[in-house]
Tab-separated table of C-alpha atoms and ligand atoms in Angstrom:
chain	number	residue	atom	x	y	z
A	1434	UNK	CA	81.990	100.362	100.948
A	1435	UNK	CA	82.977	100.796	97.849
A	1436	UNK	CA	86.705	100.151	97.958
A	1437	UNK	CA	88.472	98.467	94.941
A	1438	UNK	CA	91.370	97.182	97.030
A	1439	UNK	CA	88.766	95.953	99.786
A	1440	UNK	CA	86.864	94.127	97.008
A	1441	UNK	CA	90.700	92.718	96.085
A	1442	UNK	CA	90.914	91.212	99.416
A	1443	UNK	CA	87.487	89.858	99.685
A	1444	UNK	CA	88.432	88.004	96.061
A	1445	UNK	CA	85.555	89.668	94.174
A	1446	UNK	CA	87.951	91.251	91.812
A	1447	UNK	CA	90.855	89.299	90.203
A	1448	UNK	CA	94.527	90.277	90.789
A	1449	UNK	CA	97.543	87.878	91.406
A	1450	UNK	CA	98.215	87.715	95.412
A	1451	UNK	CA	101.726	86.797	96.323
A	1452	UNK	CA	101.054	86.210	99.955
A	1453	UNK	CA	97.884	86.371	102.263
A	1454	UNK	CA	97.722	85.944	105.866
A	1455	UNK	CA	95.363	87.335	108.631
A	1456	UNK	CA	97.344	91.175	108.592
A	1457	UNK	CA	97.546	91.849	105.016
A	1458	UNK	CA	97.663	91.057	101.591
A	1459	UNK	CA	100.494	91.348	98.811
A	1460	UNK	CA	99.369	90.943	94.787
A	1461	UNK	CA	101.158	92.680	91.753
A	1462	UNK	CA	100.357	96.001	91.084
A	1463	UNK	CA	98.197	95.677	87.514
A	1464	UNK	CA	100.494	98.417	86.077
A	1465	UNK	CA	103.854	97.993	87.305
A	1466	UNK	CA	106.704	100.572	87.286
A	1467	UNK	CA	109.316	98.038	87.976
A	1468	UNK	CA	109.961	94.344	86.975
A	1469	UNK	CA	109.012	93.399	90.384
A	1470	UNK	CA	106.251	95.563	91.577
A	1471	UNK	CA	103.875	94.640	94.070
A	1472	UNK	CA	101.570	95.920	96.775
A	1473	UNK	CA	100.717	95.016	100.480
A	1474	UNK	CA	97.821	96.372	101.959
A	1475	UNK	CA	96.190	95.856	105.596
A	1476	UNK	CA	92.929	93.927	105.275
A	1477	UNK	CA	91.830	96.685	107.539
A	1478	UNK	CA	90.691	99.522	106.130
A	1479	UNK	CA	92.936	101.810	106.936
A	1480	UNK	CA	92.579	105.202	103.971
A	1481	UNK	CA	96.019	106.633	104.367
A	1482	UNK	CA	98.917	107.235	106.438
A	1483	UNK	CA	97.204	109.885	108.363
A	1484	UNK	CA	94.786	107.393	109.690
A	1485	UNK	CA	97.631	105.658	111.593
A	1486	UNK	CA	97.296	105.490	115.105
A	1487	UNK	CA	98.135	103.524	118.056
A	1488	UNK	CA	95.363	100.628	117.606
A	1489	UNK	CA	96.490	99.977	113.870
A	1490	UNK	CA	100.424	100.743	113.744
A	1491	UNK	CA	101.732	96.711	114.794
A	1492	UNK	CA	99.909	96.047	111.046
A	1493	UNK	CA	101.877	98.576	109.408
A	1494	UNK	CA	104.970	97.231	111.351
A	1495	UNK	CA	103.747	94.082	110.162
A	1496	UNK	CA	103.501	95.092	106.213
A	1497	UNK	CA	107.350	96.000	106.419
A	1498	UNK	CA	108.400	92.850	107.951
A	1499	UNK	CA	106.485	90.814	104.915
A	1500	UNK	CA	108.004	93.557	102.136
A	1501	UNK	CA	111.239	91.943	103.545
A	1502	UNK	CA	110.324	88.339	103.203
A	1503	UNK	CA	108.542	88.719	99.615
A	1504	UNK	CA	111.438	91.010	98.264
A	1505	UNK	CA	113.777	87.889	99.194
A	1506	UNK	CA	110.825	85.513	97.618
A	1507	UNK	CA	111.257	87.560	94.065
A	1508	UNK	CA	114.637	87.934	93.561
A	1509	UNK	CA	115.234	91.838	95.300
A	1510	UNK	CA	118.490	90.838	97.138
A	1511	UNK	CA	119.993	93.878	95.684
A	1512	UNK	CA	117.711	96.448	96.763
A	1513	UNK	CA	114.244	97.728	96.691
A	1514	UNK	CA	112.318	100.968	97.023
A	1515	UNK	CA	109.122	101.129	99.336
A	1516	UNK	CA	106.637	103.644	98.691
A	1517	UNK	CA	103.351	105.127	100.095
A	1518	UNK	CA	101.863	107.672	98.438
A	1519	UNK	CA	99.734	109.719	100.874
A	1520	UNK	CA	96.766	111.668	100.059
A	1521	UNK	CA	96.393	114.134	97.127
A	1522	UNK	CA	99.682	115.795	96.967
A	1523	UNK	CA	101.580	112.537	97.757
A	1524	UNK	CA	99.871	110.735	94.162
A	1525	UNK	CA	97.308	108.859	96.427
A	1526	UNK	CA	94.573	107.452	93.983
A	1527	UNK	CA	93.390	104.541	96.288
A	1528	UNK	CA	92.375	105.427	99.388
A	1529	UNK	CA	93.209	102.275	101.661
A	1530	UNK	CA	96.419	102.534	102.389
A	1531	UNK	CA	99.331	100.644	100.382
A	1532	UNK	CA	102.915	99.934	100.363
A	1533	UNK	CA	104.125	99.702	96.472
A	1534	UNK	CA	107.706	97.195	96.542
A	1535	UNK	CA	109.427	97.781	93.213
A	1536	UNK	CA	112.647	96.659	92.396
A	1537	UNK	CA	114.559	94.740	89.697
A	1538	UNK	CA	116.410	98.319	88.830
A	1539	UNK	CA	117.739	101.063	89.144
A	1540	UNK	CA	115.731	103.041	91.109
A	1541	UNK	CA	116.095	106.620	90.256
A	1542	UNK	CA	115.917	109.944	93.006
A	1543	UNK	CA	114.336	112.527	93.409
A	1544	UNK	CA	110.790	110.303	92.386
A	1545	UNK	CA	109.149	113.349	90.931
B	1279	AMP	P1	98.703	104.988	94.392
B	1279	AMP	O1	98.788	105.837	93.170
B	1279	AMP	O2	99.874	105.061	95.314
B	1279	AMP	O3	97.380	105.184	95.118
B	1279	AMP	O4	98.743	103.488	93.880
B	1279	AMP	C1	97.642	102.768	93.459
B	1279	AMP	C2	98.184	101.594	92.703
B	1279	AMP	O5	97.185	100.619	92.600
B	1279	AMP	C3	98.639	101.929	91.282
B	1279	AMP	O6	100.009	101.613	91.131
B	1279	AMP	C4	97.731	101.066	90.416
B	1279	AMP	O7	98.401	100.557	89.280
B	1279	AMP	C5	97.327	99.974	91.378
B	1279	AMP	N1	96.066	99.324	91.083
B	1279	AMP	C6	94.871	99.934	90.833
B	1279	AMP	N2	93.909	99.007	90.621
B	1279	AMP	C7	94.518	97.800	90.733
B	1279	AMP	C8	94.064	96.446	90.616
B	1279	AMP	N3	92.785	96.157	90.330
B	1279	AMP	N4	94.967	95.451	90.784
B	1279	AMP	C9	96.255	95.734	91.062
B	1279	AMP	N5	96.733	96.978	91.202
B	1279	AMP	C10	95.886	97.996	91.027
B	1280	ZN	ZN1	89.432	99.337	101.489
């Protein structure tokens, strides 16, 4: 399959992880919107959030308990914004699903 964040997890592209366990991965987002800005992804594929169901929703429960832990890890004690962007009208432009953390500002609403 020719998934770029699939090829991420299997380490045959680069990218910096912050955390990797048998759920999901976290690495910085190569063109961050934030000073902290990283994703966690499923090392299922999972495309979108559409495509959650009852066999696959304990990862996504999972993803937001580790957004906790690495937003403590990288200095977001403030605050932090969690976003998925879902399918074409949401600004999806990877299709296995994602959770951007960005923080280190002011985050600003509506998103746009
Ligand atoms: P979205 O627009 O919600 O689908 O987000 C996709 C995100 O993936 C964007 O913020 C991109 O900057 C990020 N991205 C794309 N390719 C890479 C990569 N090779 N390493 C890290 N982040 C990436
Ligand atoms: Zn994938």
């Amino acid at each position: 399959m020719d998934c770029i964040f699939c090829k991420i997890i299997n380490k045959e592209i680069p990218s910096v992880f912050l955390y990797e366990d048998d759920m999901v991965v976290a690495f910085k987002d190569i063109n961050p919107q934030a000073p902290v800005h990283f994703l966690i992804i499923p090392k299922e594929h999972i495309e979108s959030n559409d495509d959650i169901n009852d066999e696959n929703s304990h990862i996504i429960a999972h993803v937001f308990k580790i957004a906790k832990k690495l937003a403590k890890e990288n200095g977001l004690e403030s605050g932090y914004r969690i976003v998925n962007n879902c399918k074409e009208d949401g600004g999806q432009t990877v299709n296995h699903i994602h959770f951007h953390v960005l923080g280190g500002r002011q985050m600003l609403w509506p998103p746009g």
